[in-house]
PDB file of C-alpha atoms in Angstrom:
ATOM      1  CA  UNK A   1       4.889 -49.818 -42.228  1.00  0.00           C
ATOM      2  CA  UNK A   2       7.649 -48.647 -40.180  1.00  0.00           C
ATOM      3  CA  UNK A   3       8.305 -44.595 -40.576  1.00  0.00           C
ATOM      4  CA  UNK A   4      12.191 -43.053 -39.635  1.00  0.00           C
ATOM      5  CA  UNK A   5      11.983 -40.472 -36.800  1.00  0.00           C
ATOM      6  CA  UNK A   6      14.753 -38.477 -35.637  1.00  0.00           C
ATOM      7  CA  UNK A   7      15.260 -37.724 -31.747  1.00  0.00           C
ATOM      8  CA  UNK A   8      17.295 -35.379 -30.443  1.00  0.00           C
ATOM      9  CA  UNK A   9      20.423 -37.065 -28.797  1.00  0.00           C
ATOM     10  CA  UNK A  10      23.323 -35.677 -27.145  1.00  0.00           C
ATOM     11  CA  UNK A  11      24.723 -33.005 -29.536  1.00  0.00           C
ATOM     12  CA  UNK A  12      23.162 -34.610 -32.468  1.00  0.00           C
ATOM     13  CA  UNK A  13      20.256 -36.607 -33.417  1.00  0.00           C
ATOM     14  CA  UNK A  14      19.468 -40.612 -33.744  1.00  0.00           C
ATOM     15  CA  UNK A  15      16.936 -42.004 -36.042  1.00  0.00           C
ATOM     16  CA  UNK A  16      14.852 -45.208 -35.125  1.00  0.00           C
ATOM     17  CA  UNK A  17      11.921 -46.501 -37.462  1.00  0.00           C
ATOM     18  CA  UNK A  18       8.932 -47.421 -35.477  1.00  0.00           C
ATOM     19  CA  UNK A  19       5.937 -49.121 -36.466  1.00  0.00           C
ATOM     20  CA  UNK A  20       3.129 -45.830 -37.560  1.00  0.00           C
ATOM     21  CA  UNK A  21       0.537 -48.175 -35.304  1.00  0.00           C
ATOM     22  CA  UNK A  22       3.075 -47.512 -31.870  1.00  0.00           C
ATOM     23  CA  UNK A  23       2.879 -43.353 -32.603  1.00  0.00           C
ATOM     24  CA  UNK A  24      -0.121 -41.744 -31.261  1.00  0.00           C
ATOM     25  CA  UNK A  25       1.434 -38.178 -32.038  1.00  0.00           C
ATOM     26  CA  UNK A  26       4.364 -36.211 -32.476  1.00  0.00           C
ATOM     27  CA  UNK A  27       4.295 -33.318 -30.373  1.00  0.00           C
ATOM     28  CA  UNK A  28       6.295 -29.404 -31.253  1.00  0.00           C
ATOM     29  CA  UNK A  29       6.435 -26.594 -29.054  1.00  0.00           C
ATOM     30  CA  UNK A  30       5.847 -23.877 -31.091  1.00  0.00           C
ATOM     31  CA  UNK A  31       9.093 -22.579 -30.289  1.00  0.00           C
ATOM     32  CA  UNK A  32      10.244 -24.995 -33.436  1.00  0.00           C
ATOM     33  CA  UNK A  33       8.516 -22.772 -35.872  1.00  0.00           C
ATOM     34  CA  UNK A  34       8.683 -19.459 -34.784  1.00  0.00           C
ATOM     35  CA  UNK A  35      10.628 -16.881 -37.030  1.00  0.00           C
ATOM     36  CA  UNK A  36      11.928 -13.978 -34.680  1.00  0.00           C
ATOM     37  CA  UNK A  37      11.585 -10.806 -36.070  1.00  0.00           C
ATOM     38  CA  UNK A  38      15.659 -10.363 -35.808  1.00  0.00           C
ATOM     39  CA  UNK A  39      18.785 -11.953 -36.081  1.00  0.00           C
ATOM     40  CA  UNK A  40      20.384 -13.756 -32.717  1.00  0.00           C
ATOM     41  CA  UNK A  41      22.866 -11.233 -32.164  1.00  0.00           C
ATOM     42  CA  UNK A  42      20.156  -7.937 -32.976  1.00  0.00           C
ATOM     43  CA  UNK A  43      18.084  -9.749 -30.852  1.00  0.00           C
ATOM     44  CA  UNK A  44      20.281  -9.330 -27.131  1.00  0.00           C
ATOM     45  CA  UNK A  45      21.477  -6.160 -28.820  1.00  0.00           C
ATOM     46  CA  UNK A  46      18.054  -5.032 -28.878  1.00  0.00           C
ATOM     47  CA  UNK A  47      17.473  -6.668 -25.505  1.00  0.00           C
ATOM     48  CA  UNK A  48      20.768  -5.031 -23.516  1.00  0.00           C
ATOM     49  CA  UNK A  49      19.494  -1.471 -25.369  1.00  0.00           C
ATOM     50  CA  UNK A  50      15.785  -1.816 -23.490  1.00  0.00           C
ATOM     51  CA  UNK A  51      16.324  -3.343 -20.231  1.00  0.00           C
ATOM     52  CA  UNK A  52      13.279  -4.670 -17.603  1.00  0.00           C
ATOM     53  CA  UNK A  53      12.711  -1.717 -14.384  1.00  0.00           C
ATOM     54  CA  UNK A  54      16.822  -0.974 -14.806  1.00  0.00           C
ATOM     55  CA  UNK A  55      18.895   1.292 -17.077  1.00  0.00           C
ATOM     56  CA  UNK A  56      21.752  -0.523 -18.957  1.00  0.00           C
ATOM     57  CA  UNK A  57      24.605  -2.423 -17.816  1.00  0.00           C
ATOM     58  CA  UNK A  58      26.937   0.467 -19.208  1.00  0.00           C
ATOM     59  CA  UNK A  59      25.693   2.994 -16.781  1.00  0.00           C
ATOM     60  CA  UNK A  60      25.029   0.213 -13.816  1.00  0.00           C
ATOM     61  CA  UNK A  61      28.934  -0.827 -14.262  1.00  0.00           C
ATOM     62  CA  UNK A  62      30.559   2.800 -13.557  1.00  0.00           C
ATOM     63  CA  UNK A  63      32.281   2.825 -10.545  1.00  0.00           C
ATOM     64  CA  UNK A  64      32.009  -0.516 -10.389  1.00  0.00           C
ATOM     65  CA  UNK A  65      36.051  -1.775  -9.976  1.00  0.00           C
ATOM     66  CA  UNK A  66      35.154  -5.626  -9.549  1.00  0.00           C
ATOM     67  CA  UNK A  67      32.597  -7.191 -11.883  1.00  0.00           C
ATOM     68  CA  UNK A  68      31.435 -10.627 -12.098  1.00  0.00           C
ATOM     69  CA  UNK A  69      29.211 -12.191 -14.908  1.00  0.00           C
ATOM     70  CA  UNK A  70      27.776 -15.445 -14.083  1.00  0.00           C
ATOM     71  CA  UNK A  71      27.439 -18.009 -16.762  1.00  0.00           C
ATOM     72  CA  UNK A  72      26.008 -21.501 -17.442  1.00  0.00           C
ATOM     73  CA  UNK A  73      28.285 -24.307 -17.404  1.00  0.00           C
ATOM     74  CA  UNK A  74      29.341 -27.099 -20.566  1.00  0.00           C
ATOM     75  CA  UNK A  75      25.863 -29.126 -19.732  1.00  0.00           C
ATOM     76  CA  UNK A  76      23.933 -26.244 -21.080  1.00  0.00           C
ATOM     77  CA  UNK A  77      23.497 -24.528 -24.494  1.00  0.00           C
ATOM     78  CA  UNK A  78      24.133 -21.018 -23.666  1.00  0.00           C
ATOM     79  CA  UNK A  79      25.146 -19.385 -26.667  1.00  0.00           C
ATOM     80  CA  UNK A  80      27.658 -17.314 -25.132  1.00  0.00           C
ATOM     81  CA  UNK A  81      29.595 -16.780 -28.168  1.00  0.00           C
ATOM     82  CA  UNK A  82      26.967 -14.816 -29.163  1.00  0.00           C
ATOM     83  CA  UNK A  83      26.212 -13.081 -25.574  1.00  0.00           C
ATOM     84  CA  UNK A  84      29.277 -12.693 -23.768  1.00  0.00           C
ATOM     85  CA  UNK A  85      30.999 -10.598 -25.955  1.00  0.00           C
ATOM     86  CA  UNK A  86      28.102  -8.273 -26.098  1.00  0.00           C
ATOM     87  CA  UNK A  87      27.976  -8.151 -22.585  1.00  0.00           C
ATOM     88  CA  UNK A  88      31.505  -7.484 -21.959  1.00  0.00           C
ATOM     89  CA  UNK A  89      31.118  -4.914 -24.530  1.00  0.00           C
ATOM     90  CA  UNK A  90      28.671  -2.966 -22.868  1.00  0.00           C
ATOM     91  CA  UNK A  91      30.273  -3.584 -19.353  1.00  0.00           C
ATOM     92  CA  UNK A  92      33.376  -2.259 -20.542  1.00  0.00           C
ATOM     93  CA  UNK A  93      31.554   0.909 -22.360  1.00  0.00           C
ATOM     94  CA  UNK A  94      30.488   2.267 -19.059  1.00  0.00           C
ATOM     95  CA  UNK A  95      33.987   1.435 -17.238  1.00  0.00           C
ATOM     96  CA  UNK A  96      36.672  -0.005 -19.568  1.00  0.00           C
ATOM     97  CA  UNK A  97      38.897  -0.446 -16.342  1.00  0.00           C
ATOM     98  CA  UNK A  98      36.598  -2.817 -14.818  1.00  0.00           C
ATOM     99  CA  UNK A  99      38.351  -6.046 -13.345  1.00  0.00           C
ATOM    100  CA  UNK A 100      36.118  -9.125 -14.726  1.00  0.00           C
ATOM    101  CA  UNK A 101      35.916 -12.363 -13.756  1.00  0.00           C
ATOM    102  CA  UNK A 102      33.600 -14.875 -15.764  1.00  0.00           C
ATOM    103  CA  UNK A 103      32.447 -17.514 -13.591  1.00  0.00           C
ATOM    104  CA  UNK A 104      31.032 -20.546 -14.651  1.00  0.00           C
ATOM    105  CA  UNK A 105      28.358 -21.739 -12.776  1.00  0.00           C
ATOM    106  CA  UNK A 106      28.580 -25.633 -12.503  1.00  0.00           C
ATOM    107  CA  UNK A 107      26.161 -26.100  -9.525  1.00  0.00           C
ATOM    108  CA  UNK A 108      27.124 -29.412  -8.067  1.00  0.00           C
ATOM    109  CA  UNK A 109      28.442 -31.012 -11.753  1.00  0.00           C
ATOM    110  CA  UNK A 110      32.187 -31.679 -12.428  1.00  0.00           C
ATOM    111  CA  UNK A 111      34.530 -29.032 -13.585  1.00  0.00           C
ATOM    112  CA  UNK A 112      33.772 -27.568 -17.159  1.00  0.00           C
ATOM    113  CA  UNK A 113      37.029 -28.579 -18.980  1.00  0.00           C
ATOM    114  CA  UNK A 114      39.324 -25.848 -21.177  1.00  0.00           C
ATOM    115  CA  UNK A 115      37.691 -27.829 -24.473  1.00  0.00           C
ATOM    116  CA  UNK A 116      34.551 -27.167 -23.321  1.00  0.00           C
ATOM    117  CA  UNK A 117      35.422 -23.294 -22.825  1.00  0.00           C
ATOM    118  CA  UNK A 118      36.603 -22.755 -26.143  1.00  0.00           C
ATOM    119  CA  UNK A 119      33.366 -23.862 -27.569  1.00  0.00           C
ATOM    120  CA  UNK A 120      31.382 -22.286 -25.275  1.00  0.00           C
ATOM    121  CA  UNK A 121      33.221 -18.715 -25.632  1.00  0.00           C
ATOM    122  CA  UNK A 122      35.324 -19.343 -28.302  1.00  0.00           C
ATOM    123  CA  UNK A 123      39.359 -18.682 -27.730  1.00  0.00           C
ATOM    124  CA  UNK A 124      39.546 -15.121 -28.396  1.00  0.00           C
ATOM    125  CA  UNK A 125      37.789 -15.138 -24.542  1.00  0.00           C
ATOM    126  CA  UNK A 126      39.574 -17.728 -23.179  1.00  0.00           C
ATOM    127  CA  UNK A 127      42.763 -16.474 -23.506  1.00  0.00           C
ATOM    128  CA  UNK A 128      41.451 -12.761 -22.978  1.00  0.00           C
ATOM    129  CA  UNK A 129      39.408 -13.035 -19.863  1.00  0.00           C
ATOM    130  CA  UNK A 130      39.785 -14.092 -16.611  1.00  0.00           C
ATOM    131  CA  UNK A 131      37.666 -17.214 -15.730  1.00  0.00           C
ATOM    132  CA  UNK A 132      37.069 -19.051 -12.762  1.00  0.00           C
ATOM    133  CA  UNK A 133      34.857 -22.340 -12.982  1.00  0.00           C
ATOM    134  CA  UNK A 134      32.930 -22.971  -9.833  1.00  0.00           C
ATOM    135  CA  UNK A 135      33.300 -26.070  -7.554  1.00  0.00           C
ATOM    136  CA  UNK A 136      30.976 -26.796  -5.212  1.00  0.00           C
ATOM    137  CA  UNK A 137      33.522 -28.399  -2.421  1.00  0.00           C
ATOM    138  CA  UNK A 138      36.018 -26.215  -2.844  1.00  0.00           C
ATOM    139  CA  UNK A 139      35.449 -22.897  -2.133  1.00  0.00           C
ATOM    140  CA  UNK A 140      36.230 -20.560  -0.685  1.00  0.00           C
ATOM    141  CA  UNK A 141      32.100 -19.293   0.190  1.00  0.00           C
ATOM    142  CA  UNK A 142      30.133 -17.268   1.721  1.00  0.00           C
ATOM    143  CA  UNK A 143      27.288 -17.228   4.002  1.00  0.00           C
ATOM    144  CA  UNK A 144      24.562 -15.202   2.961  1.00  0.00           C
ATOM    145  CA  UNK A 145      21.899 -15.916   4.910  1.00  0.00           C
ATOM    146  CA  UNK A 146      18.718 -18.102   5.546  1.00  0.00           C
ATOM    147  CA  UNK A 147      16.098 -18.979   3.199  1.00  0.00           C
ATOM    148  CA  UNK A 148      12.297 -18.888   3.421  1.00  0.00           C
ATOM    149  CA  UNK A 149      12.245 -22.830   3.505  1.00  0.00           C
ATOM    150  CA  UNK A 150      14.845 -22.386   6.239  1.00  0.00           C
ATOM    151  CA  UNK A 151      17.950 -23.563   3.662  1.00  0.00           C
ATOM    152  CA  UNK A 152      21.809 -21.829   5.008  1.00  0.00           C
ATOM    153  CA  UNK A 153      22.881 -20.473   1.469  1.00  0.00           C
ATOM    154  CA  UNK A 154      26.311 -20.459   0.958  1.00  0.00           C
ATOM    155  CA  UNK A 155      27.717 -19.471  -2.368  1.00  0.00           C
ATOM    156  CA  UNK A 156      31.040 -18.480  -4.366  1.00  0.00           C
ATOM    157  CA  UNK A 157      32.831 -15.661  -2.267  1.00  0.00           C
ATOM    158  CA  UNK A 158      34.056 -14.340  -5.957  1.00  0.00           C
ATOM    159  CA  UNK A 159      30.275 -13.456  -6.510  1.00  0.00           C
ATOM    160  CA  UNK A 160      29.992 -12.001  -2.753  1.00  0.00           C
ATOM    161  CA  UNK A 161      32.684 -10.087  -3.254  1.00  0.00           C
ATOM    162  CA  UNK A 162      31.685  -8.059  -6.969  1.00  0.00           C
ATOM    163  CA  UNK A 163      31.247  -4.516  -6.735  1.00  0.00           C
ATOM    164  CA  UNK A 164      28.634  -5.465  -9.691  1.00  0.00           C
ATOM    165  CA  UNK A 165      27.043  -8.806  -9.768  1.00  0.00           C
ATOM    166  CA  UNK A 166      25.368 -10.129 -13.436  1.00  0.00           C
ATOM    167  CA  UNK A 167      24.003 -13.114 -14.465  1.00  0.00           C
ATOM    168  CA  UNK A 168      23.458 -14.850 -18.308  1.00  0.00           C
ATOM    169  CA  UNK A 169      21.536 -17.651 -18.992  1.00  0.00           C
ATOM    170  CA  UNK A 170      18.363 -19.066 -21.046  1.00  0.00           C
ATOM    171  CA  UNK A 171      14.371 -19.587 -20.083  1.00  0.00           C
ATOM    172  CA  UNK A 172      13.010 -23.009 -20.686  1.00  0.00           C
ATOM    173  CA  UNK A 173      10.630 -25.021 -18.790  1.00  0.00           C
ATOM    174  CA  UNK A 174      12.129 -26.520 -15.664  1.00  0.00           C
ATOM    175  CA  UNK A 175      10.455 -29.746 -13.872  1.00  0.00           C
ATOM    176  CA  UNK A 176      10.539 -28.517 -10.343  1.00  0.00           C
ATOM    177  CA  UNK A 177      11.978 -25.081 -10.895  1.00  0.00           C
ATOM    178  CA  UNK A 178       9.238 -24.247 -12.745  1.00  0.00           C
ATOM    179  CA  UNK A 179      11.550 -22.307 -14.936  1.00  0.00           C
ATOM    180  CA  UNK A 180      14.647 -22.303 -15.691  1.00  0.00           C
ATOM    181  CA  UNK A 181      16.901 -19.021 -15.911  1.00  0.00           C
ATOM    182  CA  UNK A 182      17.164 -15.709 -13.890  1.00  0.00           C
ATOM    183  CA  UNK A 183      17.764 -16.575 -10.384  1.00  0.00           C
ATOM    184  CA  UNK A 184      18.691 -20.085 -10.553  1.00  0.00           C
ATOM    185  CA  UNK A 185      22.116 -18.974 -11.907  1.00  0.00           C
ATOM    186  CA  UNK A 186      23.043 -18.631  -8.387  1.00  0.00           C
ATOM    187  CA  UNK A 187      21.219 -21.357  -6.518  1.00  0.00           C
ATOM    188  CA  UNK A 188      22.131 -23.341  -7.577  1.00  0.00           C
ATOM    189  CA  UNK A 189      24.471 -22.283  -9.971  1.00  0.00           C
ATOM    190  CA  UNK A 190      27.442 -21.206  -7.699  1.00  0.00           C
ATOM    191  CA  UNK A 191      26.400 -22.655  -4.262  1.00  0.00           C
ATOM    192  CA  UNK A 192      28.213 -25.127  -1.887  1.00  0.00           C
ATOM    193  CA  UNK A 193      27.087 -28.804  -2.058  1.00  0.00           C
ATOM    194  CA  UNK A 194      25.370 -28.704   1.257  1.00  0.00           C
ATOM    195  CA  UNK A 195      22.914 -25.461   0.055  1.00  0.00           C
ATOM    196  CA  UNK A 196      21.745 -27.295  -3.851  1.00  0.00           C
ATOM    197  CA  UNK A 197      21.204 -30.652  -2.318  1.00  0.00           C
ATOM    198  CA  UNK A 198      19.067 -29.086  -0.172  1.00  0.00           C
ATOM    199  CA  UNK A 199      17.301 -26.976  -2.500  1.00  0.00           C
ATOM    200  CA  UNK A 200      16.857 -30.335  -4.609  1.00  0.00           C
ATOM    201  CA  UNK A 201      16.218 -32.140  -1.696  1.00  0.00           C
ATOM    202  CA  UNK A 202      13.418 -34.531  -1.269  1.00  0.00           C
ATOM    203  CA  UNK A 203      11.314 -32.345   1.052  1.00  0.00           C
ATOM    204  CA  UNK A 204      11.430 -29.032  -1.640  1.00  0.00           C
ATOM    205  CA  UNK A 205      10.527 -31.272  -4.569  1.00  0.00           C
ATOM    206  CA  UNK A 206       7.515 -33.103  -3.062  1.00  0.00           C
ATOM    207  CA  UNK A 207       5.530 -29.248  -2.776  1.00  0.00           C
ATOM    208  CA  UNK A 208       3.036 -30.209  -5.117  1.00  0.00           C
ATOM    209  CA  UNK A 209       3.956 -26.653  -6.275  1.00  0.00           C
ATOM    210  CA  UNK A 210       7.562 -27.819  -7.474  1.00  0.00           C
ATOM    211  CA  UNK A 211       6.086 -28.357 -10.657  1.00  0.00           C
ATOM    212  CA  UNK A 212       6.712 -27.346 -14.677  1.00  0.00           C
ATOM    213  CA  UNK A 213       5.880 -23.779 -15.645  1.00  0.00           C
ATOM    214  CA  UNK A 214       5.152 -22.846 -12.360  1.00  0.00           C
ATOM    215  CA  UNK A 215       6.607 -20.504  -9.983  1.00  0.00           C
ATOM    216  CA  UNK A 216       3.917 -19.308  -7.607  1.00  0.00           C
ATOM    217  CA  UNK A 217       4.177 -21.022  -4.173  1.00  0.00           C
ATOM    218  CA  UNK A 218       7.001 -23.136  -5.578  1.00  0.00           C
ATOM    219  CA  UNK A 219       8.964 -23.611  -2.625  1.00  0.00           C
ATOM    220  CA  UNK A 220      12.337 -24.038  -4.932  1.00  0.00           C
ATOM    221  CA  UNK A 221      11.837 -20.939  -6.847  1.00  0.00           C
ATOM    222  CA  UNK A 222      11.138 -18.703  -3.561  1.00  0.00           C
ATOM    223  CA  UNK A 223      14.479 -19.937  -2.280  1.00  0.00           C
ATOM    224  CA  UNK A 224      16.174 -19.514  -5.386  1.00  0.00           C
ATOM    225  CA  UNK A 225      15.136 -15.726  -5.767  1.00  0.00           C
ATOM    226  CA  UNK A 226      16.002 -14.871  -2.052  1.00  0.00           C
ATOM    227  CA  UNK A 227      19.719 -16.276  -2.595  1.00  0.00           C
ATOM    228  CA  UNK A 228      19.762 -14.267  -5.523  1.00  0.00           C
ATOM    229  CA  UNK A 229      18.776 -11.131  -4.111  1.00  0.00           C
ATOM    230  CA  UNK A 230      20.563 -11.709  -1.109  1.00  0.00           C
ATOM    231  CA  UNK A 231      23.799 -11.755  -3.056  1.00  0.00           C
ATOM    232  CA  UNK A 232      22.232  -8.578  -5.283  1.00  0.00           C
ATOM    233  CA  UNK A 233      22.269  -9.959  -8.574  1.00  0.00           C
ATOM    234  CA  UNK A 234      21.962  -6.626 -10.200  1.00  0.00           C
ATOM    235  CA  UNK A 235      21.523  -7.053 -13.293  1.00  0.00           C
ATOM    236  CA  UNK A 236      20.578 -10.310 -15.945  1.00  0.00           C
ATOM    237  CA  UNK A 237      20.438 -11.377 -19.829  1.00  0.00           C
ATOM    238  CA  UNK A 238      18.378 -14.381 -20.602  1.00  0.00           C
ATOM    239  CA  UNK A 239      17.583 -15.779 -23.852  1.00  0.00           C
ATOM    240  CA  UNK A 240      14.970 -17.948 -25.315  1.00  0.00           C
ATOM    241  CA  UNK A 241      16.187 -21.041 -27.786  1.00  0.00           C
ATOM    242  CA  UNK A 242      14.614 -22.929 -30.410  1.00  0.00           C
ATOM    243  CA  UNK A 243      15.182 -26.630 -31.104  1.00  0.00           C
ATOM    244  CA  UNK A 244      18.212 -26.171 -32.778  1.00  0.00           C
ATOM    245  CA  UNK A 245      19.316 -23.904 -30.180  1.00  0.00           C
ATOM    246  CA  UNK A 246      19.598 -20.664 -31.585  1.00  0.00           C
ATOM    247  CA  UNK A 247      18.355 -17.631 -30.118  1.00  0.00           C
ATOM    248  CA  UNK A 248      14.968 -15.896 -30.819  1.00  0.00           C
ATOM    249  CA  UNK A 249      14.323 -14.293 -27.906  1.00  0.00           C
ATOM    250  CA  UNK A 250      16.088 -12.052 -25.192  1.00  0.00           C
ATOM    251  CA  UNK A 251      15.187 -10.505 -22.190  1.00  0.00           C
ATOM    252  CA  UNK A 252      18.093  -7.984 -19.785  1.00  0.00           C
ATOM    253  CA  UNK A 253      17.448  -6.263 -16.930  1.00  0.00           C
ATOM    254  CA  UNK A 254      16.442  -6.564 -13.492  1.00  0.00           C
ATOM    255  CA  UNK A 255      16.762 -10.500 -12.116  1.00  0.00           C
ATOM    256  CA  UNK A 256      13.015 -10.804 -11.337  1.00  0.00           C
ATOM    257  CA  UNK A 257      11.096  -8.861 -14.195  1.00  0.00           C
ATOM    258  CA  UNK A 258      13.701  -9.620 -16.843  1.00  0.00           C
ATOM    259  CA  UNK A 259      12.934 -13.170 -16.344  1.00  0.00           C
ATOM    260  CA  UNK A 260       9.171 -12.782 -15.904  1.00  0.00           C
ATOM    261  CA  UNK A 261       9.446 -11.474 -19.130  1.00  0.00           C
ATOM    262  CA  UNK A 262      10.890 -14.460 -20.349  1.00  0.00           C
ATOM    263  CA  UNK A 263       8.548 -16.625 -18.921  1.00  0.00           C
ATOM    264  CA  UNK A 264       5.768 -14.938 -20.120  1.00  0.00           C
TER     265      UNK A 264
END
């Protein structure tokens, strides 16, 4: 007897009926059925309000004139509607004459289109804030220095630049990042083609330590951090999603215990 199953697909879903003798299981992260404790936005509230080994963005952004705030680009499901405004919020608590620039971190994929902005910020944002979207043969960069696998990182001069660097983004198992999130907003988020293809190059992702779920030894992940330091990411908000996308988790603070947070 054949039995519908729905798949995830794009932005939706697509059923096919298979045969109950081809299905051996169907395998859930428990991620599917857990209830968080509070709603998406109390849940980064609470999150930017108790940050990891840093005080809050509010008091990290005074004196701060320039202020960047890295985010993911249209191929991921960052719920910035729900994050970004909270963020700028608090940004703009601690020095409502900051100069911000929201840049969207495409790594090496093609330019996220104004469509794709609205619905990833909504237009109250686009038309308020200044946005650049990253491109990773255009430029201008800078060189920030070498990495422990010997990689010449070169990244977005607007994020060189910030007199306060931040990053958003979400925690999910990566296949040779081990992780996603936390550092790899910048590499390779906003990094020059020649730095991410070697990052993702054949020689980092054969480490038998360039694995899922881990980070220890990776080879990928050490770079990733160092570009991220190097460029003093000083502060970051990462959530955790369900499968429908909607956050139960959050984790702010500094780039490296924020996110081991969110691995854990």
């Amino acid at each position: 007897m054949n039995k519908p199953h729905s798949f995830p697909y794009g932005k939706t879903t697509q059923t096919a009926s298979l045969p109950e003798t081809c299905i051996q299981a169907v395998i859930e992260s428990d991620l599917s059925s857990y209830r968080p404790p509070l709603g998406p936005e109390e849940t980064v509230k609470y999150a930017l309000a108790n940050p990891h080994d840093t005080t809050e963005i509010s008091v990290i952004a005074k004196g701060c004139k320039t202020v960047t705030v890295i985010t993911s680009d249209h191929t991921r499901p960052m719920p910035s509607q729900i994050t970004m405004p909270l963020l700028l919020q608090e940004i703009r608590k601690g020095n409502p004459d900051a100069q911000i620039t929201i840049l969207i971190a495409t790594g090496c994929h093609r330019k996220t289109t104004q469509k794709e902005l609205t619905e990833r910020f909504g237009e109250t944002i686009v038309k308020q804030e200044h946005i650049v979207v990253h491109n990773c043969d255009e430029g201008p960069f800078c060189q920030i220095g070498t990495s422990p696998s010997g990689n010449h990182i070169e990244l977005n001069q607007i994020a060189c630049e910030a007199d306060l660097l931040i990053a958003e983004g979400f925690i999910e198992p990566h296949f040779f990042a081990g992780f996603s999130g936390g550092r790899k907003s910048i590499l390779p988020g906003i990094c020059n083609a020649a730095t991410v293809n070697e990052n993702h190059s054949y020689k980092a992702i054969s480490s038998p330590y360039a694995a899922t779920g881990v980070l220890e030894h990776n080879p990928i992940h050490e770079d990733m951090v160092y570009a991220a330091r190097a460029v003093n990411v000083q502060f970051i908000l990462n959530v955790a999603l369900n499968g429908e996308k909607k956050v139960i988790a959050a984790f702010a603070g500094d780039l490296e215990k924020a996110h081991e947070k969110g691995v854990e």
